[in-house]
CSV table of C-alpha atoms in Angstrom, one decimal:
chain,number,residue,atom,x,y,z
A,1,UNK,CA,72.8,27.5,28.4
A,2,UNK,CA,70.5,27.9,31.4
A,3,UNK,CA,71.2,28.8,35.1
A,4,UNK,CA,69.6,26.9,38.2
A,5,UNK,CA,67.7,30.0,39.2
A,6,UNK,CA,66.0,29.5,35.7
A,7,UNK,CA,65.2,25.9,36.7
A,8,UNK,CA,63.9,27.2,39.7
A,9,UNK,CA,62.0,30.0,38.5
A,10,UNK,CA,60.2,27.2,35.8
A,11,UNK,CA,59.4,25.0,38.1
A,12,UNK,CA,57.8,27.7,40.4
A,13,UNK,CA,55.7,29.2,37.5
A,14,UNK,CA,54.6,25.1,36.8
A,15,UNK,CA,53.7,24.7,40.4
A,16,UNK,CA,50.2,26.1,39.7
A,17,UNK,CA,49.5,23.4,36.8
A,18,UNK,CA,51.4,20.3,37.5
A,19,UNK,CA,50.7,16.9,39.5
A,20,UNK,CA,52.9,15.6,42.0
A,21,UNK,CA,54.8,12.6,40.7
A,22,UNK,CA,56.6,10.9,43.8
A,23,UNK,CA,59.1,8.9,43.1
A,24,UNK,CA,58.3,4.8,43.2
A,25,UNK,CA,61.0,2.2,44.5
A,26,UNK,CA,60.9,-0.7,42.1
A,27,UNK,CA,61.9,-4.4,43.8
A,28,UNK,CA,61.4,-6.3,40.6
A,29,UNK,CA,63.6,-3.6,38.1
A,30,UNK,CA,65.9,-3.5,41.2
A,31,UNK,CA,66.6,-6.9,41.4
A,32,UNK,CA,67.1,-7.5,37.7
A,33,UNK,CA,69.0,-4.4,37.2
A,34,UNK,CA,71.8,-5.2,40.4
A,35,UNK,CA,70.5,-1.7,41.1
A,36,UNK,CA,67.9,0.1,43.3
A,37,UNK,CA,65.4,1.5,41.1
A,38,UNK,CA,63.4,4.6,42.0
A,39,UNK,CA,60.8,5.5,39.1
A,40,UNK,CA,59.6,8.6,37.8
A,41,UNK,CA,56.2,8.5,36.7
A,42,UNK,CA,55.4,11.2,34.5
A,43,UNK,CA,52.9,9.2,32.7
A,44,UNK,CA,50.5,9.9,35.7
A,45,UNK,CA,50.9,14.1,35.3
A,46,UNK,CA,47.9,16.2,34.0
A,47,UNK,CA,47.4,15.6,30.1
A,48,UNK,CA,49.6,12.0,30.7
A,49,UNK,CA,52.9,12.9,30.0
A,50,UNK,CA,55.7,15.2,31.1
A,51,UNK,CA,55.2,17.6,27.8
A,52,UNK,CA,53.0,19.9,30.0
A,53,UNK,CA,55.8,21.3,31.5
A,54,UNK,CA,57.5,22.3,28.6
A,55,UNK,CA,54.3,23.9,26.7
A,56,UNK,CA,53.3,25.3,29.8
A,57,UNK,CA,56.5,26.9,30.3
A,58,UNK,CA,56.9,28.1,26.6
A,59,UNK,CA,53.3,29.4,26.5
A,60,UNK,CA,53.3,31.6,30.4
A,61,UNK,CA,56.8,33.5,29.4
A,62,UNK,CA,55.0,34.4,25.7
A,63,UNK,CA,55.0,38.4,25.8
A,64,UNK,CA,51.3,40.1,26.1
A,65,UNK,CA,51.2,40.7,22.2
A,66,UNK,CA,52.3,37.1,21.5
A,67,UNK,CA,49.5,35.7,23.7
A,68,UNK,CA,47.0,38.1,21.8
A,69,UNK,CA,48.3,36.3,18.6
A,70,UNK,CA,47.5,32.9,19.5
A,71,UNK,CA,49.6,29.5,19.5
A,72,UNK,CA,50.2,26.9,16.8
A,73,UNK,CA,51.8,23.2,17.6
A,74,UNK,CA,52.0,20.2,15.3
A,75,UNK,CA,51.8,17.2,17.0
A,76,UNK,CA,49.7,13.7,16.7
A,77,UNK,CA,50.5,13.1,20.6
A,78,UNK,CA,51.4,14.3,23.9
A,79,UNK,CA,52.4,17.5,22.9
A,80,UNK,CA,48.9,18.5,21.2
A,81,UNK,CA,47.4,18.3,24.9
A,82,UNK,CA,50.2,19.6,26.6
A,83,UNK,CA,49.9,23.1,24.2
A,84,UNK,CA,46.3,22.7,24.3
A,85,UNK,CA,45.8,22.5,28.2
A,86,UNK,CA,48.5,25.2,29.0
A,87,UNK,CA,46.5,27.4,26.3
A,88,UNK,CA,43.0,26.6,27.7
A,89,UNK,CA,44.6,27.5,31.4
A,90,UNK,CA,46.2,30.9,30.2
A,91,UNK,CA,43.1,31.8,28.1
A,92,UNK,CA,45.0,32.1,25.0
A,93,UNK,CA,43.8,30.5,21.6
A,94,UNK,CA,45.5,27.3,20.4
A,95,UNK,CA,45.5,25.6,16.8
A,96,UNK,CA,46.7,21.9,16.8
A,97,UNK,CA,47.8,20.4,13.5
A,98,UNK,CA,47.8,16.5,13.7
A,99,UNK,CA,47.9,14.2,10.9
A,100,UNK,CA,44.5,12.5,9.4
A,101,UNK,CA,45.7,9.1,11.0
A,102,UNK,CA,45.7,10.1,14.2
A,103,UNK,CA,43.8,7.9,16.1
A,104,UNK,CA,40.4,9.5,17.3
A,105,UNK,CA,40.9,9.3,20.7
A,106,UNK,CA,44.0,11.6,20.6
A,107,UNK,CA,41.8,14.5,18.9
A,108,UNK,CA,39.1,14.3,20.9
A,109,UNK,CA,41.5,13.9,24.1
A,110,UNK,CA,43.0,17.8,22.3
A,111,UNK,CA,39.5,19.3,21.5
A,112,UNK,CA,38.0,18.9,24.9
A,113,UNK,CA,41.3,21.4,26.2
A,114,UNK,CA,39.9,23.9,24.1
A,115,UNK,CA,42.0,23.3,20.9
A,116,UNK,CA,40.9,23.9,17.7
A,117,UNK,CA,41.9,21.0,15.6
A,118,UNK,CA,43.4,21.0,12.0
A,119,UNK,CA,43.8,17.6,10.5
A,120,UNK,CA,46.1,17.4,7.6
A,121,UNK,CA,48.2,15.2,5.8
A,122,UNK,CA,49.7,11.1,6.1
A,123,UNK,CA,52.6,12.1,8.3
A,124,UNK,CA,53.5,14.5,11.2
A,125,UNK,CA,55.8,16.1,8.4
A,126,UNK,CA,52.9,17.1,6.7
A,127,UNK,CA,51.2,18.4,9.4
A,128,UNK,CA,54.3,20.4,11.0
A,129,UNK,CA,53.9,22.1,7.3
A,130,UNK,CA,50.9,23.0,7.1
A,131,UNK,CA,51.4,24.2,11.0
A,132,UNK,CA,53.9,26.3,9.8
A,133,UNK,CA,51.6,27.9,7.2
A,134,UNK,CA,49.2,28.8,9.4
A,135,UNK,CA,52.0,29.8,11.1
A,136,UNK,CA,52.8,32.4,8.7
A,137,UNK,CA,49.4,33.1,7.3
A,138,UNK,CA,48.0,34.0,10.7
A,139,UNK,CA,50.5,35.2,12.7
A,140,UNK,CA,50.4,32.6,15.3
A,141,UNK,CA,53.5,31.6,17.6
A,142,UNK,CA,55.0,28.4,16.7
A,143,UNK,CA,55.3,26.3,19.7
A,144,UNK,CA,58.1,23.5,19.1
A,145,UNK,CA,57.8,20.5,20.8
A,146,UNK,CA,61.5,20.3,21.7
A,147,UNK,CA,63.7,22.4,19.7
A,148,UNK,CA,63.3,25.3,22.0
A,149,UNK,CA,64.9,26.9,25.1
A,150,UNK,CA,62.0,27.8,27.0
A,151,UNK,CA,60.3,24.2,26.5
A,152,UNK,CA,63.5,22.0,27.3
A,153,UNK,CA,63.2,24.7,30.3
A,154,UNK,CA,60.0,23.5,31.4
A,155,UNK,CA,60.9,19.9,31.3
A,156,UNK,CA,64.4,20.2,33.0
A,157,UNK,CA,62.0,21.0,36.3
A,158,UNK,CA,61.9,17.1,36.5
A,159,UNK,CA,65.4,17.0,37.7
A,160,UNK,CA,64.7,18.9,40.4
A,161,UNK,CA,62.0,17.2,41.7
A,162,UNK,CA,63.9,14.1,41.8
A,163,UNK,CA,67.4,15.6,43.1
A,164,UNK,CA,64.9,17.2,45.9
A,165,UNK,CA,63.4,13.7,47.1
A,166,UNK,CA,66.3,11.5,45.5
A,167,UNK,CA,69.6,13.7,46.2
A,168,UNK,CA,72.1,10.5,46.1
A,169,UNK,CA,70.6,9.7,42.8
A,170,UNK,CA,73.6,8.3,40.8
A,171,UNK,CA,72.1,7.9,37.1
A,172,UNK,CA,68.8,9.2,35.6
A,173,UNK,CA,67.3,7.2,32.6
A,174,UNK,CA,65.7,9.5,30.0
A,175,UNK,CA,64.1,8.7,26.9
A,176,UNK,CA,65.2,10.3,23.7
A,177,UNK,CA,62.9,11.7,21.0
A,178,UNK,CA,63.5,15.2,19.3
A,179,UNK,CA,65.8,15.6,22.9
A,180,UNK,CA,64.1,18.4,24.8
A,181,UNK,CA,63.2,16.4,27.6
A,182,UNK,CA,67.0,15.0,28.0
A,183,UNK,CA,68.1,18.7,26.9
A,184,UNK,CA,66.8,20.0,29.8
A,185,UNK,CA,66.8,17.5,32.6
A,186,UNK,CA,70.5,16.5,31.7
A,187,UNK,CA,71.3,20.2,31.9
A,188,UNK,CA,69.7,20.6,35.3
A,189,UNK,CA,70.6,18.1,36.9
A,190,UNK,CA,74.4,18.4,36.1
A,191,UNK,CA,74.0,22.2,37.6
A,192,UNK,CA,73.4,20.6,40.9
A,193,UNK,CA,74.9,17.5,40.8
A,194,UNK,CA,78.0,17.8,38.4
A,195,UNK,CA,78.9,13.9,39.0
A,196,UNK,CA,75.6,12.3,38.1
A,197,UNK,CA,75.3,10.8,35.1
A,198,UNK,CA,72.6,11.0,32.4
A,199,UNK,CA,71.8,8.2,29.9
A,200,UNK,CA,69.6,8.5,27.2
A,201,UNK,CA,67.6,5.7,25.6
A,202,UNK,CA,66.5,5.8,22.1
A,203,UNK,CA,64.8,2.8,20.1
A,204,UNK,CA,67.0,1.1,18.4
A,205,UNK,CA,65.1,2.1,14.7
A,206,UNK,CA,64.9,5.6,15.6
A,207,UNK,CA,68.2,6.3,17.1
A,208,UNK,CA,69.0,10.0,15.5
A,209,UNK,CA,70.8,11.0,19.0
A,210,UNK,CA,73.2,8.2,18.8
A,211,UNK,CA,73.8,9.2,15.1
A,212,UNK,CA,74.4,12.6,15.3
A,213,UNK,CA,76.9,12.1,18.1
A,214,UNK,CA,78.7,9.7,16.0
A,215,UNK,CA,78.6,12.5,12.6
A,216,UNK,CA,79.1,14.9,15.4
A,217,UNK,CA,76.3,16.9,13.7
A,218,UNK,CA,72.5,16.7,13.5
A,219,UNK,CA,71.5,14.4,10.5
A,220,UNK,CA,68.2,13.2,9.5
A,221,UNK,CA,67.7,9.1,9.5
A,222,UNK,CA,66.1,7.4,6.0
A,223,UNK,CA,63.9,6.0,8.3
A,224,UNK,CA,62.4,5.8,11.9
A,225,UNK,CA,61.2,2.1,12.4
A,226,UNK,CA,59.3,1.4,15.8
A,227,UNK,CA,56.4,0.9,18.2
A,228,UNK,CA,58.0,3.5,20.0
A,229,UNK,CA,55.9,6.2,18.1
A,230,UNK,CA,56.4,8.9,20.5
A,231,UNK,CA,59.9,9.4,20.2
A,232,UNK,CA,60.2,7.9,16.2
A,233,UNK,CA,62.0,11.2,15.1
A,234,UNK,CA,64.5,11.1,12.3
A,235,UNK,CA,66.2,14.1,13.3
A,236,UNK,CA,66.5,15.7,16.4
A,237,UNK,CA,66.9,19.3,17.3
A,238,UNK,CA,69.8,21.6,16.6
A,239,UNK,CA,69.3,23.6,20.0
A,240,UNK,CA,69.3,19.5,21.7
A,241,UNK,CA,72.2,18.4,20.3
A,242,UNK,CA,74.4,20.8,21.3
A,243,UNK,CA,72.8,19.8,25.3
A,244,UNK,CA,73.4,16.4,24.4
A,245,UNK,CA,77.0,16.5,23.4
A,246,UNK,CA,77.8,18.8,26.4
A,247,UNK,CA,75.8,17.2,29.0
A,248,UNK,CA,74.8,13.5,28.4
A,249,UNK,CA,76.8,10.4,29.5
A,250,UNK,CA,75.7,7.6,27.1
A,251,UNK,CA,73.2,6.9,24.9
A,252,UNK,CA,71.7,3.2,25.0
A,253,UNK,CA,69.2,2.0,22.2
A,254,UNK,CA,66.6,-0.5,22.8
A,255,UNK,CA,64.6,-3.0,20.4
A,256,UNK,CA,60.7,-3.4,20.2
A,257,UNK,CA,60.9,-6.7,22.2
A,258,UNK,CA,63.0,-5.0,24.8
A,259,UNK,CA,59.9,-2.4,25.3
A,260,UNK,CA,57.6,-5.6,25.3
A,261,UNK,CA,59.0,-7.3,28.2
A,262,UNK,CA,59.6,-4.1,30.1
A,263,UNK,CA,55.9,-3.2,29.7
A,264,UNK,CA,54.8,-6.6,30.7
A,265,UNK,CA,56.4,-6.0,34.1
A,266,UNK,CA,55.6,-2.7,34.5
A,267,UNK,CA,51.6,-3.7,34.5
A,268,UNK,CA,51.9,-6.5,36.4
A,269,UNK,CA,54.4,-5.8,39.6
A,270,UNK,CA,53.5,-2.2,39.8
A,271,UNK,CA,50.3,-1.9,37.8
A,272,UNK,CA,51.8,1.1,35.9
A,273,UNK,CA,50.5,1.3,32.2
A,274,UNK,CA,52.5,3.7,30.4
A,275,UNK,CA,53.2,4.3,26.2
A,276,UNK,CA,55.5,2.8,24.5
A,277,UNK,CA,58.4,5.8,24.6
A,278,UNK,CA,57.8,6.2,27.9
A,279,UNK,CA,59.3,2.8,29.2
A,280,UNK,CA,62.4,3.0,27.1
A,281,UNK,CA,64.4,3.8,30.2
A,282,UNK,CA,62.8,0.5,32.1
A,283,UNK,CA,63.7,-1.6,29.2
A,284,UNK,CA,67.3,-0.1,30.1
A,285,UNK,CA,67.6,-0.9,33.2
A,286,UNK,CA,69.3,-4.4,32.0
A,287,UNK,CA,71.7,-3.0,29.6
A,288,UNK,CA,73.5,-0.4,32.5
A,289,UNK,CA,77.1,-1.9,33.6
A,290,UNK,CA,77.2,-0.1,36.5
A,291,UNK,CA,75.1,-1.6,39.7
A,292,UNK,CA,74.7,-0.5,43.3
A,293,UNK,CA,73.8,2.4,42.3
A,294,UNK,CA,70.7,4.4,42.6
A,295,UNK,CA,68.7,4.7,39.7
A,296,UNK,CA,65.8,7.2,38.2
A,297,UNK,CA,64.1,5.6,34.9
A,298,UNK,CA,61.7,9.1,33.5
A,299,UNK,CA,58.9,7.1,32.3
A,300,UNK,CA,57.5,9.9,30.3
A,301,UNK,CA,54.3,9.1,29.5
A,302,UNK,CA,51.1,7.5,29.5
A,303,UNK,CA,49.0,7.7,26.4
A,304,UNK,CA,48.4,4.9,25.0
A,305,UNK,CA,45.7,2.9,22.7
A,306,UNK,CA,43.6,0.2,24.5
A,307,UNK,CA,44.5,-2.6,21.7
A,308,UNK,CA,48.4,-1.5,21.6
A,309,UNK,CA,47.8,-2.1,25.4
A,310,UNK,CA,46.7,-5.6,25.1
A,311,UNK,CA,49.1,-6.6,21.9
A,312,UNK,CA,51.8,-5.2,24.2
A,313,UNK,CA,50.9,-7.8,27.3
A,314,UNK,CA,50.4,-10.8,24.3
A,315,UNK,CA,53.7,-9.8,23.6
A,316,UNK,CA,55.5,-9.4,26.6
A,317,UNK,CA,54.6,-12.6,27.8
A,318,UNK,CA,56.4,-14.6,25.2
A,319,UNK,CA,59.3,-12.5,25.2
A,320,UNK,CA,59.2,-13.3,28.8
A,321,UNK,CA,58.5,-17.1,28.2
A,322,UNK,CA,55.1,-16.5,30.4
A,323,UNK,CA,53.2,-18.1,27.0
A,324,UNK,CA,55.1,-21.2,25.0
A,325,UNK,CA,53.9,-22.1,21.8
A,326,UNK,CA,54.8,-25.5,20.8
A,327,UNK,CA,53.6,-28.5,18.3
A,328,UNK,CA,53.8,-32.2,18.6
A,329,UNK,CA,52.6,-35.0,16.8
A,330,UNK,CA,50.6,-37.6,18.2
A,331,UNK,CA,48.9,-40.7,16.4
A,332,UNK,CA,45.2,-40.3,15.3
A,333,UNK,CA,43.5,-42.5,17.5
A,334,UNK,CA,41.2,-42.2,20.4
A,335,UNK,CA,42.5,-41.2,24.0
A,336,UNK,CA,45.8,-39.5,22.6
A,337,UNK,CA,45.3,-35.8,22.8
A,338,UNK,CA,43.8,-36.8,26.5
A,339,UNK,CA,47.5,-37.9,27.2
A,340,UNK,CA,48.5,-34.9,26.2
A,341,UNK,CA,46.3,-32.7,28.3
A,342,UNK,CA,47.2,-34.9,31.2
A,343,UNK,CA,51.2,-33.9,30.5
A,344,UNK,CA,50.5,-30.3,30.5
A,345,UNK,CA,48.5,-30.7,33.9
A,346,UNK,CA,50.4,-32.7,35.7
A,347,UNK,CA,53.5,-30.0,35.0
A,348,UNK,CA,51.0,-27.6,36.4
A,349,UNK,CA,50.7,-24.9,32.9
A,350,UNK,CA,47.9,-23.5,31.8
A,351,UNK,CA,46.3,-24.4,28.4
A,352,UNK,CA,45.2,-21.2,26.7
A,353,UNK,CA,44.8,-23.1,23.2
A,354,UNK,CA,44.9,-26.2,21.3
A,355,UNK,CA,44.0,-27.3,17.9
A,356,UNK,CA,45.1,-30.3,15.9
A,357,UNK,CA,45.7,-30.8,12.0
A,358,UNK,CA,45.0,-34.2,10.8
A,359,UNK,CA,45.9,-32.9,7.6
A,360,UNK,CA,49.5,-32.0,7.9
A,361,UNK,CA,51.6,-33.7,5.9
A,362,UNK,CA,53.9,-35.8,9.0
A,363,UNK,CA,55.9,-38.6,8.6
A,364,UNK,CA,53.8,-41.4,9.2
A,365,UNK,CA,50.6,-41.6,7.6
A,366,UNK,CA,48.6,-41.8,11.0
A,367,UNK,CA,49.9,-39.2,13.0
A,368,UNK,CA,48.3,-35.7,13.4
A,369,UNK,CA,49.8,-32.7,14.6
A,370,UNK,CA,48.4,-31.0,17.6
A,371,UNK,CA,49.5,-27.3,18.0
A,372,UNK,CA,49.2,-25.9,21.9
A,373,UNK,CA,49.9,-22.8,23.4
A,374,UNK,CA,50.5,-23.1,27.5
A,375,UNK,CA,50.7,-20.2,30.0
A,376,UNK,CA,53.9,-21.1,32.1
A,377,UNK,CA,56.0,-19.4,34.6
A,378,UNK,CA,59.2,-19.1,32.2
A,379,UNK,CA,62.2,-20.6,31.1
A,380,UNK,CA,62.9,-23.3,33.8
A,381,UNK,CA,58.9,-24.0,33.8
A,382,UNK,CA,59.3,-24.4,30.0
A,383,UNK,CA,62.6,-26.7,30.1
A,384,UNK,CA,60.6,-29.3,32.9
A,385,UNK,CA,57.2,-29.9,31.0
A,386,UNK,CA,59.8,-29.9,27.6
A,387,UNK,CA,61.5,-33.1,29.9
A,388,UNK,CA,57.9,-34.4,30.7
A,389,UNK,CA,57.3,-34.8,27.4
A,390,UNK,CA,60.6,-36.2,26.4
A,391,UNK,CA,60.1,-38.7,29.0
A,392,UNK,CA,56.1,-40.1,27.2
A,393,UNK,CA,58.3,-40.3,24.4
A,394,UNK,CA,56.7,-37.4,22.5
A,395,UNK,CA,58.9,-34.8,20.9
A,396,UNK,CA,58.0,-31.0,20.7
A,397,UNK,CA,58.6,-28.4,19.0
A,398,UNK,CA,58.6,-24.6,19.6
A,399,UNK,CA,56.8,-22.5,17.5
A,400,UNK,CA,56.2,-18.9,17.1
């Protein structure tokens, strides 16, 4: 295990490469939480996430015939920059493996740090394979993306930084993927603050972490199920888990729509847009018994596609009752769908579409159905025009 003065000595060495990331007080996640909310934003540091501290870390304490050799990472995400960028900055050469579906955007993003780019295989197993190969064939250094001591190292600096501003911080949030980013800022944290607690948060179909602790060994999941890509790993690392079980508090796992809804407000009260990992501990904020106390989510980073961006908002919206989808019949005659305008109106929501289908099959020959989709302002919103209605005599119903 590490000592503060390694901490210390990390985040001194990273001082040279990293951004600052103040911390941000959240009203809206304090008020929903019963807590007061200060957020981390790692999604804003150089190369979008936090995983330049790590690879930066990893890379600088390489010994002079190391460097000579080169590094090798597999990675279809934040880690292929991170290595790539801490390479180009130390004037060492880097090989990135990703998988051929990474999106095109993500191997461009690696290429212009200097990387030179190997795409192979469906699957980031294939790639950390053929990573490995190389590996072997050319002599390269493996650089891990979280089963390692000198990259949880690097990352544990973020405890620091937020003890330094935050030092009555009462729980950190961190996200939980192969668990080098927990592994080090649980560890770190606990050095100088033994009563803080640390709570992971895993996606609820990827939740190896919570697994292991129950086998109280590292097993590998049949499958990693969620939009959560970044941290979607089956098994997590055998150097983590052994952090995990001696430093972390709890473990909370969150579903998709959870992530939806957190993004949503993310964008829109603080105008944050971060990836889908990376607001796993916002999503949590809800699911913490304790309150009153001062809380740190890590949101970890920032990459994300321009369409996942978009289908996430679409999303949230629902899950936040912001957007109600509903049908109701009406009879097919002239001036009816007006009267149905007129209702939605009237309750003040916003049409965003409407069609009718004078071809469903209702129960009397001479109605239509009209399906409508209104932007509201939620649930109480939803329950007063549902009322309006009621009161025209029309009946409606929800629809997904």
């Amino acid at each position: 295990m590490h000592s503060l003065d390694d901490f210390i000595s990390a985040r001194e060495h990273l001082a040279q490469v990293l951004l600052s990331t103040k911390l941000i007080y959240s009203p809206i996640f304090s008020e929903e939480s019963g807590n007061k909310v200060f957020i981390k934003p790692e999604n804003l540091q150089k190369t979008g996430s936090f995983k330049i501290r790590g690879a930066y870390n990893k890379i600088l304490k390489l010994s002079p015939e190391e460097k000579k050799r080169g590094v090798i990472a597999s990675s279809a995400g934040n880690h292929a920059q991170g290595v790539a960028y801490a390479a180009k900055k130390l004037g060492i050469k880097a090989v990135i493996v990703m998988p051929q579906s990474t999106p095109l955007i993500k191997v461009e993003s690696t290429r212009k740090y200097g990387a030179e780019v190997v795409l192979y295989g469906d699957v980031y197993d294939d790639a950390y394979k053929k990573a490995k190969e190389l590996e072997a064939k050319e002599g390269y250094v493996f650089v891990h993306p979280f089963n390692d001591e000198d990259v949880l190292e690097g990352q544990g600096t973020i405890a620091l930084e937020i003890l330094e501003e935050a030092p009555d911080t009462d729980i950190i949030l961190v996200p939980i993927g192969g668990g080098g980013l927990i592994s080090g800022i649980a560890c770190a944290a606990k050095l100088i603050k033994p009563s803080i607690r640390i709570i992971g948060v895993e996606p609820a179909g990827a939740a190896s972490a919570l697994e292991a602790i129950k086998e109280n060994k590292v097993v590998e999941l049949p499958e990693a199920n969620t939009i959560a890509d970044g941290t979607a790993v089956k098994r997590i690392g055998e150097t983590n888990f052994e952090y995990i079980k001696e430093y972390i508090d709890e473990i909370i796992t969150i579903s998709d729509y959870e992530l939806m809804e957190a993004f949503l407000l993310l964008v829109e009260k603080h105008k944050i847009i971060a990836e889908n990992s990376g607001i796993l501990p916002m999503a949590a904020l809800k699911r913490l018994h304790q309150k009153n106390k001062k809380v740190v989510p890590v949101v970890s980073g920032g990459n994300i596609d321009v369409l996942m961006i978009s289908s996430m908002i679409n999303k949230g919206l629902v899950s936040r009752n912001r957007i109600f989808n509903f049908s109701v019949s009406i009879q097919d005659r002239p001036g009816e769908l007006a009267k149905i305008t007129q209702i939605i109106a009237q309750e003040g929501a916003n049409v965003v579409k409407l069609a009718h289908n004078q071809f469903k099959n209702l129960s009397r020959f001479r109605d239509i159905e009209v399906q409508v989709t209104v932007e509201t302002n939620g649930l109480a919103h939803i329950e007063k025009l549902t009322q309006a209605f009621r009161e025209k005599n029309y009946e409606i119903t929800p629809t997904k």
